[in-house]
Coordinates of C-alpha atoms in Angstrom, one line a residue:
Chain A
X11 CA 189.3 66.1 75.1
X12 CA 190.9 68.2 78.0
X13 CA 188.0 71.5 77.1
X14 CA 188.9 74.4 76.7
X15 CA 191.7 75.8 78.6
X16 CA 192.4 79.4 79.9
X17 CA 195.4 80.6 81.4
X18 CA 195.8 82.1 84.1
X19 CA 193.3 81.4 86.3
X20 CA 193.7 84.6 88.3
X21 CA 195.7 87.1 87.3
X22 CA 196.2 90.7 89.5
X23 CA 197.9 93.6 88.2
X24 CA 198.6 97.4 88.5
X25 CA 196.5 99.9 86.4
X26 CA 198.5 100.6 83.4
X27 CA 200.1 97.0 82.5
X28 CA 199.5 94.7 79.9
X29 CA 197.2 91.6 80.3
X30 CA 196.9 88.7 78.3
X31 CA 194.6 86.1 78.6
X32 CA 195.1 83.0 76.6
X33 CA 192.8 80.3 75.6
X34 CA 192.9 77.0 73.6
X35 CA 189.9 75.9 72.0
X36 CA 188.4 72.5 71.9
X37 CA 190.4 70.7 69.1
X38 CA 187.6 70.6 66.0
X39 CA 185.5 73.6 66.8
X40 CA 185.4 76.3 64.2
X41 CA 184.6 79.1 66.2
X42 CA 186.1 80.6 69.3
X43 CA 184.4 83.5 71.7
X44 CA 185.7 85.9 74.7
X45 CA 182.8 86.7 77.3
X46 CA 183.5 89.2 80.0
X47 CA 181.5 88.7 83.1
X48 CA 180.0 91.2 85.7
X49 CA 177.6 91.3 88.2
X50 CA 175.7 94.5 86.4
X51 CA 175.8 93.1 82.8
X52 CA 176.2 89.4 83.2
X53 CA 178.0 87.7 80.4
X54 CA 178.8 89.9 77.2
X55 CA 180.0 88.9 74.4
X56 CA 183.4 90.5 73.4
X57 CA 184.1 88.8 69.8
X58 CA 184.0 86.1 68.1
X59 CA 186.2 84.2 65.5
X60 CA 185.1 81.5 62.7
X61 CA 187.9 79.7 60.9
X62 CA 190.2 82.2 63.1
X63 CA 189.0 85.3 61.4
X64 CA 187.5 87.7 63.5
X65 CA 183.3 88.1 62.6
X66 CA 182.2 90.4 65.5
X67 CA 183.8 93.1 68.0
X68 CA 181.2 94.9 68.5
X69 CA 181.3 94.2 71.9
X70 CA 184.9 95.4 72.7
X71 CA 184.7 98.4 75.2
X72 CA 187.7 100.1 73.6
X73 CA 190.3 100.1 71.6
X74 CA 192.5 99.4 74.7
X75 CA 191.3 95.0 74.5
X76 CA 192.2 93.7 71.2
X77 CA 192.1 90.2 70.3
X78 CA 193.5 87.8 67.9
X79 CA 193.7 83.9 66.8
X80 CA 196.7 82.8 65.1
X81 CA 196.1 79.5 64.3
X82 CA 192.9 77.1 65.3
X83 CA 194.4 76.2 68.5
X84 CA 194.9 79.3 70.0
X85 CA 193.6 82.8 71.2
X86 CA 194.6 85.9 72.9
X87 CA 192.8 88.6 74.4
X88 CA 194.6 91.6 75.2
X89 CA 194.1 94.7 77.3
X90 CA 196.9 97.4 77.3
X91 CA 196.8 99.6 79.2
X92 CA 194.4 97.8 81.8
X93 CA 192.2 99.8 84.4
X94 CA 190.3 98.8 87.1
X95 CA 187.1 99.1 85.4
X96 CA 188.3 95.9 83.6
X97 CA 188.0 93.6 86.8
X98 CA 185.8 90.9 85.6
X99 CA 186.1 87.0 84.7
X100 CA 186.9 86.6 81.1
X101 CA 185.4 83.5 79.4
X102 CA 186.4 81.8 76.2
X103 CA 184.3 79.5 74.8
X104 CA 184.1 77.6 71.5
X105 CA 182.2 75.7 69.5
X106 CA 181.7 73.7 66.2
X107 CA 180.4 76.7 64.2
X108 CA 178.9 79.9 65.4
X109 CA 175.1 79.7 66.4
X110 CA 175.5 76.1 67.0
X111 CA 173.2 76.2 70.1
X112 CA 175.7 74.7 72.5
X113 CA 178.9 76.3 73.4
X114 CA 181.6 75.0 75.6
X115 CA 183.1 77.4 78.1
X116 CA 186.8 77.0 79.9
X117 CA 187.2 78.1 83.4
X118 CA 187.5 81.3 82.9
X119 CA 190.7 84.2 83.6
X120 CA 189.6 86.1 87.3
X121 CA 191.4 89.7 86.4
X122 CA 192.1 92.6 89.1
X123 CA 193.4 95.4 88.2
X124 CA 194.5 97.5 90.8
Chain B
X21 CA 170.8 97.5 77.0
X22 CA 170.0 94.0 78.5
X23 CA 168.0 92.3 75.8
X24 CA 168.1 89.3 78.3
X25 CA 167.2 90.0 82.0
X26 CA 167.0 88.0 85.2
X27 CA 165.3 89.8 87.5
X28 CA 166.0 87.6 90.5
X29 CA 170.0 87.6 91.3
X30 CA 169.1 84.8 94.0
X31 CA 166.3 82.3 94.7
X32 CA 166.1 79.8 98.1
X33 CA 164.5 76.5 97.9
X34 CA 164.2 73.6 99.8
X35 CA 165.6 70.4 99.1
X36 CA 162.5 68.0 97.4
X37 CA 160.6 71.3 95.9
X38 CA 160.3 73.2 92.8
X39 CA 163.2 75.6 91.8
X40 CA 161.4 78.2 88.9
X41 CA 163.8 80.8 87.3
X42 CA 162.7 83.1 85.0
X43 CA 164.0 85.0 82.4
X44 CA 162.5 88.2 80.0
X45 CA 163.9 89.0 76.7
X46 CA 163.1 91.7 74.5
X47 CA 163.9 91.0 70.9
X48 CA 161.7 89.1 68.9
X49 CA 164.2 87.7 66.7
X50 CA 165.8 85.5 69.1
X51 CA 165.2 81.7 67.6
X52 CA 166.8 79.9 70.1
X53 CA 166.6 79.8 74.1
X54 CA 169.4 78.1 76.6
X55 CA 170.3 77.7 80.2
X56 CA 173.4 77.1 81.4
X57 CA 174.5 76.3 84.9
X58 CA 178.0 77.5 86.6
X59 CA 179.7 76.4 89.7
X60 CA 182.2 78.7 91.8
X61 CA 185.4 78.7 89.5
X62 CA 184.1 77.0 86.5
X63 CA 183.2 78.0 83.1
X64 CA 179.2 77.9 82.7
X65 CA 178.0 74.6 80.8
X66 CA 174.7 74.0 79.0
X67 CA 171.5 72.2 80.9
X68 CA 168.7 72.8 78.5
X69 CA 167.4 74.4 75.2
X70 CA 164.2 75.0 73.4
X71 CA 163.2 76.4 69.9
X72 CA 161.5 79.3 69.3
X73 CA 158.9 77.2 67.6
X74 CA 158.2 75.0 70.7
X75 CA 156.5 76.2 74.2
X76 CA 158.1 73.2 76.0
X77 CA 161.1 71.1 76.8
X78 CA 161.8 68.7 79.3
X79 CA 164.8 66.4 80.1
X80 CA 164.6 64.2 83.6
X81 CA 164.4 66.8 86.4
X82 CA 164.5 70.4 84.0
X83 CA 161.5 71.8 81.9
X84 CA 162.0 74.5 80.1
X85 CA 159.1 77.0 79.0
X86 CA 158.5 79.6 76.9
X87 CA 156.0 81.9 76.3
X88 CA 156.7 84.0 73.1
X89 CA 153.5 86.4 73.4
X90 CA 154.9 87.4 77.2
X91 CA 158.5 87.2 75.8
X92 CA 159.2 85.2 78.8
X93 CA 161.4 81.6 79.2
X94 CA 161.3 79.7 82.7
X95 CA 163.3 76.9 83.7
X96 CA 161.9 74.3 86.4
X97 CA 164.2 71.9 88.3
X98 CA 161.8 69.2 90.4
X99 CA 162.6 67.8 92.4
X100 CA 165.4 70.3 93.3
X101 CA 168.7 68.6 94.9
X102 CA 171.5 70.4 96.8
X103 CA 173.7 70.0 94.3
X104 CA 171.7 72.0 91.5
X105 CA 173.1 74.8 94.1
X106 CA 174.7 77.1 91.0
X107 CA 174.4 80.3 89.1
X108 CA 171.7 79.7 86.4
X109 CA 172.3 82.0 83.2
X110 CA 169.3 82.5 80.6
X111 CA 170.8 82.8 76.9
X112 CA 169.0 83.6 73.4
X113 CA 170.2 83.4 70.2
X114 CA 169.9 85.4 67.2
X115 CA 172.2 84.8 64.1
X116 CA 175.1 83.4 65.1
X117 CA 175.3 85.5 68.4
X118 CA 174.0 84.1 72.0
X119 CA 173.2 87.4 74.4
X120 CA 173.5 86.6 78.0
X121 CA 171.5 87.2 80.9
X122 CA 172.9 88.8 84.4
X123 CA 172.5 85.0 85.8
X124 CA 170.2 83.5 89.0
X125 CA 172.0 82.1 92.2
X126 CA 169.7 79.5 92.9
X127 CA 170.5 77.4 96.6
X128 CA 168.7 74.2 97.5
X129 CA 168.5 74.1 101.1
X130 CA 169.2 70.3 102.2

């Protein structure tokens, strides 16, 4: 299995556009999470999807990131309208169910917003 | 609020000693205690767990401790080799949530 896969990589952008960060889980696993790193906070969890329904978003800052899962194979997080504030790297990760004790992680999405 | 802190954003160590990163938590519900290692531009990927119920784990060259009266988890790398050179992130579990902590750039110094 390739992992799970991110796209982009990197992405830089002006305050006030759209960003989408994809991800594709590994193929099998139930449940899929977004993780925004910082320096000050470390890795926080965003949400988290079972079975492509979302359980948790407690952590989403604001009602500007929203995030959805169509299908098993695939996941969007979405800022609109992005500020600098949200320059961070974004992590998906999935696993077979939630509170299994091993995630898998992609690569992640670098974002600047500038 | 962090309810899992690494105090130490970086640790040295030479090549051939003991690496020891430590990690606090907070809440006593947490049943479940990871590490996970990162390299520049990759997503983190797990090392090492241990139960709540257990004080010790150990697989080849990482021991994992935890001390539930002191609320305090450890890991030990020994010997440490240049390429355990990463960011070492402490994760607990409660539920079906994993809380993260702010991560330790450990270098091994050849």
């Amino acid at each position: 299995d390739a992992g799970v896969i991110q796209s982009p990589r990197h992405e830089v952008t002006e305050m006030g556009q759209e960003v989408t960060l994809r991800c594709k889980p590994i193929s099998g696993h139930n449940s899929l999470f977004w993780y925004r790193q910082t320096m000050m906070r470390g890795l926080e969890l965003l949400i988290y999807f079972n079975n492509n329904v979302p359980i948790d978003d407690s952590g989403m800052p604001e009602d500007r990131f929203s995030a959805k899962m169509p299908n098993a194979s695939f996941s969007t997080l979405k800022i609109q309208p992005s500020e600098p504030r949200d320059s961070a790297v974004y992590f998906c990760a999935s696993s077979f169910r939630a509170g299994m004790e091993t995630q898998y992680f992609g690569p992640g999405t670098r974002l600047l917003v500038l | 609020d962090q309810q899992v802190k690494q105090n130490s954003p970086s640790l040295s160590v030479q090549e051939g000693r003991i690496s020891i990163l430590n990690c606090d938590y907070t809440n006593s519900m947490f049943d479940y205690f990871l590490w996970y290692k990162k390299y520049p531009a990759e997503g983190p990927t797990f090392l090492i767990s241990i139960s709540s119920i257990k004080d010790k784990n150990e697989d080849g060259r990482f021991t994992v401790f935890l001390n539930k009266s002191a609320k305090h988890l450890s890991l030990h790398i020994v010997p440490s080799q240049p390429g355990d050179s990463a960011v070492y992130f402490c994760a607990a579990r409660e539920g079906n949530q994993f809380y993260f902590g702010t991560g330790t750039s450990l270098t091994v110094i050849p």
